[in-house]
Amino acid sequence: MLRKFNNSRTIRDNIQLGSLTAFSAGMVNVTSVIIFFAFTSNVTGHYAILAEEISKGNWYQAAVVFAWIFMFFAGNFCSNLIVINFNQKNTYAAHSAPLMIEIACLLAVGTYGQFFYRETLNETEIMVALMLFAMGIQNGLTASISNFSVKTTHLTGLTTDVGLLTSMFTKREYREDKSLRARARVLFAIATSYVTGGIFAGVVYQQIGFMVFYIASLVIGVIICYEYYKIKIRKMVWNRRKRSSRCKTPVIPEQHIRPMPENVHSGR
Amino acid sequence: MKKKTHHLKIKLIYALAFGTCLALFIIMSVSSPSPNTTILGKWQEVSWEYEKLPDAHTAALGKHINNTLRNEITRELVIHQAETWEFLPDGKLLLHTDAKSVPLQWTLKSRGNILKLDHWETSPEHYNLQALNENEMVLYFNTDLQAKGIAKMKFKKIHQKDYAQKIQ
């Protein structure tokens, strides 16, 4: 999921990464709508609201929405900055670092919300900003490492793509195109995971409140650990092969083997 | 040398862009007060209207909501029969009726466009704060994020001077 970059990624890699990150994004978005009445995984609506608030002359609200949009931008910016600067040195570290930052943000929101939140407007604005930053980080990472084919925090582009693909599939030549079918699989996996994450969060929030963010962090943690585990396994297998090839007894050609004296076998 | 100057130029452009964003944010946020501050004080109910009419039959009757209908709508709500709302800075809201004052807890959500009222005995209620300025406050019922509420409540701010005149 995280080790491969751009065109070396398989459809399976994209489905795994897309599904897990979309599940967590769905959770974060639905929870923030329930608690804060604000969307945190997409900014299309925020752009419209920004324009509306400016036209009404509500400058304070416009500033808040502007800051939210900026935080989403900053998340994408930081994420890709890490990827392009450290990808050559250590691909896994470069790809998992943004996810670690995302986890830190979600844990901060979850912990603060659970133990310190007094429901003031300033707290709400800051927490929404932090979640938008986290979602920006996630979106930037998935888009960056998948050559812009996986975007998991919002479904506008995805719905557009699904619409286009569905219309294309009315023609046989496109239906039989393996790459298009694979693309459709990725998109459907992301959409399904996003909605499932949202429903799950909506149900679970009633029971555990802000702890939902811990579960969202756990899902992201699974991606990091799964890749780490795979790297470890690969390294272990490689080391074992290397060791066994070193320890193997050299094969002696048959003509060089002398027959053993008979008394050796009889033990005399 | 040329490369170094180019790098410096790029860094300067980035710093300028981020600086401009920060400056814009600061200018916008100081240009008008926070809704948390604007809402403080006493508000007098002025009118009740339908923002969206529920059906064709109601449309024929007009947008105005009369007292009977208003009582029917607010039967389950904490704001029932209150005519003056007093927002205090500590998050307390006093709903003044002719006979008594009911204390509630108020908070603003999202970017300050959702008013949450907490009455300890019932579940919290949410209102869409459609307009809020020094003189007027408009609340919509049924704060659905994608759709407007069905009922619109208009309030007029009671400034200290007006209030003094009123009670004289």
CSV table of C-alpha atoms in Angstrom, one decimal:
chain,number,residue,atom,x,y,z
A,1,MET,CA,0.0,0.0,0.0
A,2,LEU,CA,2.6,2.5,1.0
A,3,ARG,CA,5.9,1.2,-0.4
A,4,LYS,CA,5.1,1.6,-4.0
A,5,PHE,CA,4.9,4.8,-5.9
A,6,ASN,CA,3.0,6.1,-9.0
A,7,ASN,CA,3.0,3.6,-11.8
A,8,SER,CA,4.6,0.7,-9.9
A,9,ARG,CA,1.4,0.5,-7.8
A,10,THR,CA,-1.0,-2.4,-8.6
A,11,ILE,CA,-4.8,-2.1,-8.5
A,12,ARG,CA,-4.8,-4.2,-5.3
A,13,ASP,CA,-2.5,-1.6,-3.7
A,14,ASN,CA,-4.9,1.2,-4.7
A,15,ILE,CA,-8.0,-0.7,-3.5
A,16,GLN,CA,-6.4,-1.5,-0.1
A,17,LEU,CA,-5.1,2.0,0.5
A,18,GLY,CA,-8.2,3.7,-0.9
A,19,SER,CA,-10.7,1.5,1.1
A,20,LEU,CA,-8.9,2.0,4.5
A,21,THR,CA,-8.3,5.7,4.1
A,22,ALA,CA,-11.8,6.3,2.7
A,23,PHE,CA,-13.3,4.4,5.7
A,24,SER,CA,-11.5,6.7,8.1
A,25,ALA,CA,-12.4,9.8,6.1
A,26,GLY,CA,-16.1,8.8,6.2
A,27,MET,CA,-15.9,8.4,9.9
A,28,VAL,CA,-14.2,11.7,10.5
A,29,ASN,CA,-16.6,13.6,8.2
A,30,VAL,CA,-19.8,12.2,9.7
A,31,THR,CA,-18.6,12.7,13.2
A,32,SER,CA,-17.6,16.3,12.6
A,33,VAL,CA,-21.0,16.9,11.0
A,34,ILE,CA,-22.8,15.4,14.1
A,35,ILE,CA,-20.6,17.3,16.6
A,36,PHE,CA,-19.6,20.5,15.0
A,37,PHE,CA,-22.1,20.9,12.1
A,38,ALA,CA,-19.2,21.3,9.7
A,39,PHE,CA,-17.8,19.1,6.9
A,40,THR,CA,-14.2,18.3,7.4
A,41,SER,CA,-13.2,16.0,4.6
A,42,ASN,CA,-14.1,18.2,1.6
A,43,VAL,CA,-13.9,21.9,0.9
A,44,THR,CA,-16.3,22.5,-2.1
A,45,GLY,CA,-19.1,23.6,0.2
A,46,HIS,CA,-16.7,25.8,2.2
A,47,TYR,CA,-15.7,27.7,-1.0
A,48,ALA,CA,-19.4,28.4,-1.6
A,49,ILE,CA,-19.9,29.4,2.0
A,50,LEU,CA,-16.8,31.7,1.9
A,51,ALA,CA,-18.3,33.5,-1.1
A,52,GLU,CA,-21.7,33.7,0.6
A,53,GLU,CA,-20.2,35.2,3.9
A,54,ILE,CA,-18.2,37.7,1.9
A,55,SER,CA,-21.2,38.8,0.0
A,56,LYS,CA,-23.2,39.2,3.2
A,57,GLY,CA,-20.3,41.2,4.8
A,58,ASN,CA,-19.9,38.6,7.6
A,59,TRP,CA,-16.1,39.0,7.7
A,60,TYR,CA,-15.5,37.1,10.9
A,61,GLN,CA,-17.2,34.0,9.5
A,62,ALA,CA,-15.5,34.5,6.1
A,63,ALA,CA,-12.1,34.5,8.0
A,64,VAL,CA,-13.0,31.3,9.7
A,65,VAL,CA,-14.0,29.5,6.5
A,66,PHE,CA,-10.9,30.9,4.7
A,67,ALA,CA,-8.7,29.5,7.5
A,68,TRP,CA,-10.5,26.1,7.1
A,69,ILE,CA,-9.9,26.0,3.4
A,70,PHE,CA,-6.3,27.1,4.0
A,71,MET,CA,-5.8,24.2,6.5
A,72,PHE,CA,-7.0,21.7,4.0
A,73,PHE,CA,-4.6,23.2,1.5
A,74,ALA,CA,-1.8,23.1,4.1
A,75,GLY,CA,-2.4,19.4,4.7
A,76,ASN,CA,-2.0,18.6,1.1
A,77,PHE,CA,1.0,20.8,0.8
A,78,CYS,CA,2.8,19.3,3.8
A,79,SER,CA,2.0,15.7,2.7
A,80,ASN,CA,3.3,16.1,-0.8
A,81,LEU,CA,6.3,18.1,0.5
A,82,ILE,CA,7.3,15.1,2.7
A,83,VAL,CA,6.8,12.6,-0.1
A,84,ILE,CA,8.8,14.5,-2.8
A,85,ASN,CA,11.7,15.2,-0.4
A,86,PHE,CA,12.1,11.9,1.3
A,87,ASN,CA,10.8,9.4,-1.3
A,88,GLN,CA,14.3,8.7,-2.6
A,89,LYS,CA,15.8,8.1,0.8
A,90,ASN,CA,13.2,5.8,2.3
A,91,THR,CA,9.9,5.3,0.5
A,92,TYR,CA,8.1,3.6,3.4
A,93,ALA,CA,9.1,6.4,5.9
A,94,ALA,CA,8.2,9.1,3.4
A,95,HIS,CA,4.8,7.6,2.8
A,96,SER,CA,4.0,6.7,6.4
A,97,ALA,CA,5.1,10.0,8.0
A,98,PRO,CA,2.1,12.0,6.7
A,99,LEU,CA,-0.2,9.3,8.1
A,100,MET,CA,1.5,9.6,11.4
A,101,ILE,CA,0.8,13.3,11.4
A,102,GLU,CA,-2.8,12.6,10.6
A,103,ILE,CA,-3.1,10.1,13.5
A,104,ALA,CA,-1.6,12.8,15.8
A,105,CYS,CA,-4.2,15.3,14.7
A,106,LEU,CA,-7.1,12.9,15.1
A,107,LEU,CA,-5.9,11.7,18.5
A,108,ALA,CA,-5.6,15.4,19.6
A,109,VAL,CA,-9.1,16.1,18.5
A,110,GLY,CA,-10.4,12.9,20.1
A,111,THR,CA,-8.6,13.5,23.4
A,112,TYR,CA,-9.4,17.2,23.7
A,113,GLY,CA,-13.0,16.5,22.7
A,114,GLN,CA,-13.5,13.7,25.2
A,115,PHE,CA,-11.8,15.3,28.2
A,116,PHE,CA,-11.6,19.1,27.8
A,117,TYR,CA,-14.2,20.4,25.3
A,118,ARG,CA,-16.5,23.0,26.7
A,119,GLU,CA,-18.4,23.6,23.4
A,120,THR,CA,-17.2,27.1,22.8
A,121,LEU,CA,-17.1,28.5,19.3
A,122,ASN,CA,-13.3,29.0,19.3
A,123,GLU,CA,-12.7,25.4,20.3
A,124,THR,CA,-15.1,24.2,17.6
A,125,GLU,CA,-13.4,26.3,14.9
A,126,ILE,CA,-9.9,25.1,15.9
A,127,MET,CA,-10.9,21.5,16.1
A,128,VAL,CA,-12.6,21.7,12.6
A,129,ALA,CA,-9.4,23.3,11.3
A,130,LEU,CA,-7.3,20.5,12.7
A,131,MET,CA,-9.5,17.8,11.2
A,132,LEU,CA,-9.4,19.6,7.8
A,133,PHE,CA,-5.6,19.6,8.0
A,134,ALA,CA,-5.6,15.9,8.8
A,135,MET,CA,-7.9,15.2,5.9
A,136,GLY,CA,-5.8,17.3,3.6
A,137,ILE,CA,-2.7,15.3,4.7
A,138,GLN,CA,-4.5,12.1,3.9
A,139,ASN,CA,-5.9,13.3,0.6
A,140,GLY,CA,-2.5,14.7,-0.5
A,141,LEU,CA,-0.8,11.4,0.4
A,142,THR,CA,-3.1,9.1,-1.4
A,143,ALA,CA,-3.3,11.3,-4.5
A,144,SER,CA,0.4,11.8,-4.6
A,145,ILE,CA,1.5,8.2,-4.3
A,146,SER,CA,-1.2,6.8,-6.6
A,147,ASN,CA,-0.4,9.2,-9.4
A,148,PHE,CA,-3.7,11.2,-8.7
A,149,SER,CA,-5.8,8.1,-9.2
A,150,VAL,CA,-6.9,7.7,-5.6
A,151,LYS,CA,-8.6,10.5,-3.7
A,152,THR,CA,-10.3,9.4,-0.6
A,153,THR,CA,-11.6,12.3,1.5
A,154,HIS,CA,-14.3,13.6,-0.9
A,155,LEU,CA,-16.5,12.0,-3.5
A,156,THR,CA,-17.2,14.7,-6.0
A,157,GLY,CA,-14.5,13.7,-8.4
A,158,LEU,CA,-15.1,10.1,-7.7
A,159,THR,CA,-18.8,10.4,-8.5
A,160,THR,CA,-17.9,12.2,-11.7
A,161,ASP,CA,-15.6,9.4,-12.7
A,162,VAL,CA,-18.1,6.7,-11.8
A,163,GLY,CA,-20.7,8.6,-13.9
A,164,LEU,CA,-18.3,8.7,-16.9
A,165,LEU,CA,-17.3,5.1,-16.5
A,166,THR,CA,-20.8,3.9,-16.2
A,167,SER,CA,-21.7,5.6,-19.4
A,168,MET,CA,-18.6,4.2,-21.1
A,169,PHE,CA,-19.6,0.7,-20.0
A,170,THR,CA,-22.7,0.9,-22.2
A,171,LYS,CA,-20.3,0.2,-25.1
A,172,ARG,CA,-18.8,-3.2,-25.4
A,173,GLU,CA,-15.3,-2.1,-26.3
A,174,TYR,CA,-15.0,-0.1,-23.0
A,175,ARG,CA,-16.6,-2.9,-21.0
A,176,GLU,CA,-13.9,-5.3,-22.2
A,177,ASP,CA,-11.1,-2.8,-21.4
A,178,LYS,CA,-9.3,-4.3,-18.3
A,179,SER,CA,-7.8,-1.0,-17.1
A,180,LEU,CA,-11.3,0.7,-17.1
A,181,ARG,CA,-12.8,-2.2,-15.2
A,182,ALA,CA,-10.0,-2.0,-12.7
A,183,ARG,CA,-10.5,1.7,-12.3
A,184,ALA,CA,-14.2,1.1,-11.7
A,185,ARG,CA,-13.3,-1.5,-9.0
A,186,VAL,CA,-11.1,1.1,-7.2
A,187,LEU,CA,-13.8,3.8,-7.3
A,188,PHE,CA,-16.5,1.5,-6.0
A,189,ALA,CA,-14.3,0.3,-3.2
A,190,ILE,CA,-13.6,3.8,-2.1
A,191,ALA,CA,-17.2,5.0,-2.3
A,192,THR,CA,-18.4,1.9,-0.4
A,193,SER,CA,-15.8,2.3,2.3
A,194,TYR,CA,-16.5,6.0,2.7
A,195,VAL,CA,-20.2,5.4,3.2
A,196,THR,CA,-19.6,2.4,5.5
A,197,GLY,CA,-17.2,4.5,7.6
A,198,GLY,CA,-19.8,7.2,7.9
A,199,ILE,CA,-22.6,4.9,8.9
A,200,PHE,CA,-20.3,3.1,11.4
A,201,ALA,CA,-19.2,6.4,12.9
A,202,GLY,CA,-22.8,7.7,13.1
A,203,VAL,CA,-23.9,4.6,15.0
A,204,VAL,CA,-20.8,4.3,17.2
A,205,TYR,CA,-20.7,8.0,18.1
A,206,GLN,CA,-23.9,7.6,20.1
A,207,GLN,CA,-22.1,5.1,22.4
A,208,ILE,CA,-18.5,6.4,22.7
A,209,GLY,CA,-18.6,10.1,21.7
A,210,PHE,CA,-15.3,11.6,20.7
A,211,MET,CA,-13.6,8.2,21.1
A,212,VAL,CA,-14.7,7.6,17.5
A,213,PHE,CA,-11.5,9.5,16.5
A,214,TYR,CA,-9.4,6.8,18.2
A,215,ILE,CA,-11.0,4.2,15.9
A,216,ALA,CA,-10.4,6.4,12.9
A,217,SER,CA,-6.7,6.7,14.0
A,218,LEU,CA,-6.6,2.9,14.5
A,219,VAL,CA,-7.7,2.3,10.9
A,220,ILE,CA,-4.8,4.6,9.7
A,221,GLY,CA,-2.5,2.8,12.1
A,222,VAL,CA,-3.4,-0.5,10.5
A,223,ILE,CA,-2.1,0.8,7.1
A,224,ILE,CA,1.2,1.8,8.6
A,225,CYS,CA,1.6,-1.4,10.6
A,226,TYR,CA,0.5,-3.7,7.8
A,227,GLU,CA,3.2,-2.2,5.5
A,228,TYR,CA,5.8,-2.4,8.3
A,229,TYR,CA,4.9,-6.0,8.9
A,230,LYS,CA,5.2,-6.8,5.1
A,231,ILE,CA,8.6,-5.1,5.0
A,232,LYS,CA,9.8,-7.1,8.0
A,233,ILE,CA,8.5,-10.3,6.5
A,234,ARG,CA,10.2,-9.6,3.2
A,235,LYS,CA,13.4,-8.7,4.9
A,236,MET,CA,13.2,-11.9,7.0
A,237,VAL,CA,12.6,-14.1,4.0
A,238,TRP,CA,15.5,-12.4,2.1
A,239,ASN,CA,17.9,-12.8,5.0
A,240,ARG,CA,17.0,-16.5,5.4
A,241,ARG,CA,17.5,-17.2,1.7
A,242,LYS,CA,20.8,-15.4,1.9
A,243,ARG,CA,21.9,-17.3,5.0
A,244,SER,CA,20.9,-20.7,3.5
A,245,SER,CA,22.7,-20.0,0.3
A,246,ARG,CA,25.9,-19.3,2.3
A,247,CYS,CA,25.7,-22.4,4.5
A,248,LYS,CA,24.9,-24.9,1.7
A,249,THR,CA,27.6,-27.7,1.3
A,250,PRO,CA,29.3,-27.4,-2.0
A,251,VAL,CA,28.4,-30.3,-4.4
A,252,ILE,CA,31.4,-32.6,-5.1
A,253,PRO,CA,31.4,-34.2,-8.6
A,254,GLU,CA,31.0,-38.0,-8.4
A,255,GLN,CA,34.3,-38.9,-10.1
A,256,HIS,CA,36.2,-37.2,-7.2
A,257,ILE,CA,34.6,-39.3,-4.5
A,258,ARG,CA,36.8,-42.2,-3.4
A,259,PRO,CA,35.2,-45.4,-2.4
A,260,MET,CA,35.5,-45.9,1.4
A,261,PRO,CA,37.4,-48.9,2.8
A,262,GLU,CA,35.2,-51.8,3.8
A,263,ASN,CA,36.4,-51.9,7.4
A,264,VAL,CA,35.1,-48.4,8.0
A,265,HIS,CA,31.5,-49.7,7.4
A,266,SER,CA,31.9,-52.8,9.4
A,267,GLY,CA,33.2,-50.8,12.3
A,268,ARG,CA,36.4,-52.9,12.8
B,1,MET,CA,25.3,32.2,-7.9
B,2,LYS,CA,22.4,32.4,-10.4
B,3,LYS,CA,21.0,29.2,-8.9
B,4,LYS,CA,21.2,30.5,-5.4
B,5,THR,CA,19.4,33.7,-6.4
B,6,HIS,CA,16.7,31.7,-8.1
B,7,HIS,CA,16.2,29.6,-4.9
B,8,LEU,CA,16.0,32.7,-2.8
B,9,LYS,CA,13.4,34.1,-5.2
B,10,ILE,CA,11.3,31.0,-4.9
B,11,LYS,CA,11.5,31.1,-1.1
B,12,LEU,CA,10.5,34.7,-1.2
B,13,ILE,CA,7.5,34.0,-3.4
B,14,TYR,CA,6.3,31.2,-1.1
B,15,ALA,CA,6.8,33.4,2.0
B,16,LEU,CA,4.9,36.2,0.4
B,17,ALA,CA,2.0,33.9,-0.6
B,18,PHE,CA,1.7,32.4,2.9
B,19,GLY,CA,2.1,35.9,4.4
B,20,THR,CA,-0.7,37.3,2.2
B,21,CYS,CA,-3.0,34.5,3.3
B,22,LEU,CA,-2.2,35.2,7.0
B,23,ALA,CA,-2.7,38.9,6.5
B,24,LEU,CA,-6.1,38.3,4.8
B,25,PHE,CA,-7.2,36.1,7.6
B,26,ILE,CA,-6.2,38.7,10.2
B,27,ILE,CA,-7.8,41.6,8.4
B,28,MET,CA,-11.1,39.6,7.9
B,29,SER,CA,-11.3,38.4,11.5
B,30,VAL,CA,-10.8,41.9,12.9
B,31,SER,CA,-13.2,43.5,10.4
B,32,SER,CA,-16.3,42.3,12.2
B,33,PRO,CA,-17.0,41.0,15.7
B,34,SER,CA,-17.4,37.3,16.4
B,35,PRO,CA,-21.0,36.0,16.5
B,36,ASN,CA,-20.2,35.1,20.1
B,37,THR,CA,-20.0,38.8,21.0
B,38,THR,CA,-22.8,40.1,18.7
B,39,ILE,CA,-25.4,37.7,20.1
B,40,LEU,CA,-24.9,38.9,23.7
B,41,GLY,CA,-27.8,41.0,25.0
B,42,LYS,CA,-31.6,41.0,24.9
B,43,TRP,CA,-33.6,40.1,21.9
B,44,GLN,CA,-37.3,40.7,21.3
B,45,GLU,CA,-39.3,38.4,19.1
B,46,VAL,CA,-40.7,40.3,16.2
B,47,SER,CA,-42.3,37.8,13.8
B,48,TRP,CA,-42.8,34.2,13.0
B,49,GLU,CA,-43.0,33.2,9.3
B,50,TYR,CA,-42.7,30.1,7.2
B,51,GLU,CA,-39.4,30.0,5.3
B,52,LYS,CA,-40.5,27.0,3.4
B,53,LEU,CA,-44.2,26.2,3.2
B,54,PRO,CA,-44.9,22.6,4.0
B,55,ASP,CA,-47.7,22.0,1.4
B,56,ALA,CA,-49.9,23.8,-1.2
B,57,HIS,CA,-52.7,24.1,1.4
B,58,THR,CA,-50.5,26.1,3.8
B,59,ALA,CA,-49.2,28.1,0.9
B,60,ALA,CA,-52.7,29.4,0.2
B,61,LEU,CA,-52.9,30.7,3.8
B,62,GLY,CA,-49.7,32.8,3.4
B,63,LYS,CA,-46.3,32.8,5.1
B,64,HIS,CA,-47.3,34.3,8.4
B,65,ILE,CA,-47.5,32.0,11.4
B,66,ASN,CA,-50.3,32.9,13.8
B,67,ASN,CA,-50.2,32.3,17.6
B,68,THR,CA,-52.2,29.1,17.5
B,69,LEU,CA,-49.9,27.6,14.9
B,70,ARG,CA,-46.9,28.9,16.7
B,71,ASN,CA,-47.9,27.2,19.9
B,72,GLU,CA,-48.5,24.0,17.9
B,73,ILE,CA,-45.0,24.2,16.4
B,74,THR,CA,-43.2,25.0,19.7
B,75,ARG,CA,-45.2,22.6,21.9
B,76,GLU,CA,-42.2,20.2,22.2
B,77,LEU,CA,-39.6,23.0,22.2
B,78,VAL,CA,-37.9,24.8,25.1
B,79,ILE,CA,-38.4,28.2,23.4
B,80,HIS,CA,-42.2,27.7,23.9
B,81,GLN,CA,-44.0,31.0,24.7
B,82,ALA,CA,-40.8,33.0,25.3
B,83,GLU,CA,-40.9,36.5,23.9
B,84,THR,CA,-37.6,37.9,25.0
B,85,TRP,CA,-34.3,36.1,24.9
B,86,GLU,CA,-31.4,37.3,26.9
B,87,PHE,CA,-27.9,35.9,26.0
B,88,LEU,CA,-25.4,36.2,28.8
B,89,PRO,CA,-21.6,35.9,28.3
B,90,ASP,CA,-21.2,32.8,30.5
B,91,GLY,CA,-23.2,30.7,28.1
B,92,LYS,CA,-26.5,31.2,29.9
B,93,LEU,CA,-29.7,32.1,28.1
B,94,LEU,CA,-32.7,33.4,29.9
B,95,LEU,CA,-36.0,33.0,28.2
B,96,HIS,CA,-38.3,35.7,29.6
B,97,THR,CA,-42.0,35.2,29.5
B,98,ASP,CA,-44.6,37.4,31.3
B,99,ALA,CA,-44.6,35.2,34.3
B,100,LYS,CA,-41.1,33.8,34.7
B,101,SER,CA,-37.6,33.4,33.3
B,102,VAL,CA,-36.4,30.0,32.1
B,103,PRO,CA,-32.6,29.4,32.2
B,104,LEU,CA,-30.9,27.5,29.3
B,105,GLN,CA,-27.4,26.9,28.1
B,106,TRP,CA,-26.4,28.3,24.7
B,107,THR,CA,-23.4,27.6,22.4
B,108,LEU,CA,-22.6,28.4,18.8
B,109,LYS,CA,-21.4,25.7,16.5
B,110,SER,CA,-19.7,25.4,13.1
B,111,ARG,CA,-18.6,28.9,12.0
B,112,GLY,CA,-21.1,30.5,14.4
B,113,ASN,CA,-24.2,29.7,12.3
B,114,ILE,CA,-25.7,27.0,14.5
B,115,LEU,CA,-27.3,27.9,17.8
B,116,LYS,CA,-27.5,25.1,20.2
B,117,LEU,CA,-29.8,25.4,23.2
B,118,ASP,CA,-29.4,23.0,26.0
B,119,HIS,CA,-32.2,22.5,28.5
B,120,TRP,CA,-31.1,19.9,31.0
B,121,GLU,CA,-34.4,18.0,31.0
B,122,THR,CA,-34.8,17.6,27.3
B,123,SER,CA,-32.4,16.8,24.4
B,124,PRO,CA,-30.5,19.8,22.9
B,125,GLU,CA,-32.2,21.9,20.2
B,126,HIS,CA,-30.4,23.4,17.2
B,127,TYR,CA,-31.4,26.5,15.3
B,128,ASN,CA,-29.9,27.9,12.1
B,129,LEU,CA,-28.6,31.4,12.8
B,130,GLN,CA,-29.4,32.8,9.4
B,131,ALA,CA,-28.6,36.4,10.1
B,132,LEU,CA,-27.0,38.2,13.0
B,133,ASN,CA,-26.0,41.8,13.3
B,134,GLU,CA,-26.2,44.6,15.8
B,135,ASN,CA,-30.0,45.0,15.3
B,136,GLU,CA,-31.4,41.9,14.0
B,137,MET,CA,-31.3,38.1,14.5
B,138,VAL,CA,-33.0,35.6,12.3
B,139,LEU,CA,-33.3,32.0,13.3
B,140,TYR,CA,-34.4,29.1,11.2
B,141,PHE,CA,-35.9,26.0,12.6
B,142,ASN,CA,-34.9,22.4,11.8
B,143,THR,CA,-31.2,23.0,11.2
B,144,ASP,CA,-30.6,20.6,8.4
B,145,LEU,CA,-27.2,21.3,6.9
B,146,GLN,CA,-28.3,21.2,3.2
B,147,ALA,CA,-31.8,22.5,3.5
B,148,LYS,CA,-33.3,25.6,5.0
B,149,GLY,CA,-35.5,25.3,8.1
B,150,ILE,CA,-39.3,25.5,7.8
B,151,ALA,CA,-40.0,28.3,10.2
B,152,LYS,CA,-38.3,31.7,10.5
B,153,MET,CA,-38.1,33.7,13.7
B,154,LYS,CA,-37.1,37.3,13.6
B,155,PHE,CA,-35.7,39.1,16.6
B,156,LYS,CA,-34.9,42.8,17.2
B,157,LYS,CA,-32.1,43.7,19.6
B,158,ILE,CA,-33.2,45.6,22.6
B,159,HIS,CA,-30.4,48.2,23.1
B,160,GLN,CA,-29.9,49.5,26.7
B,161,LYS,CA,-31.4,52.9,25.8
B,162,ASP,CA,-34.6,51.3,24.2
B,163,TYR,CA,-34.9,49.0,27.2
B,164,ALA,CA,-34.7,51.9,29.6
B,165,GLN,CA,-37.4,53.7,27.7
B,166,LYS,CA,-39.6,50.6,27.6
B,167,ILE,CA,-39.5,50.0,31.3
B,168,GLN,CA,-40.1,53.6,32.3
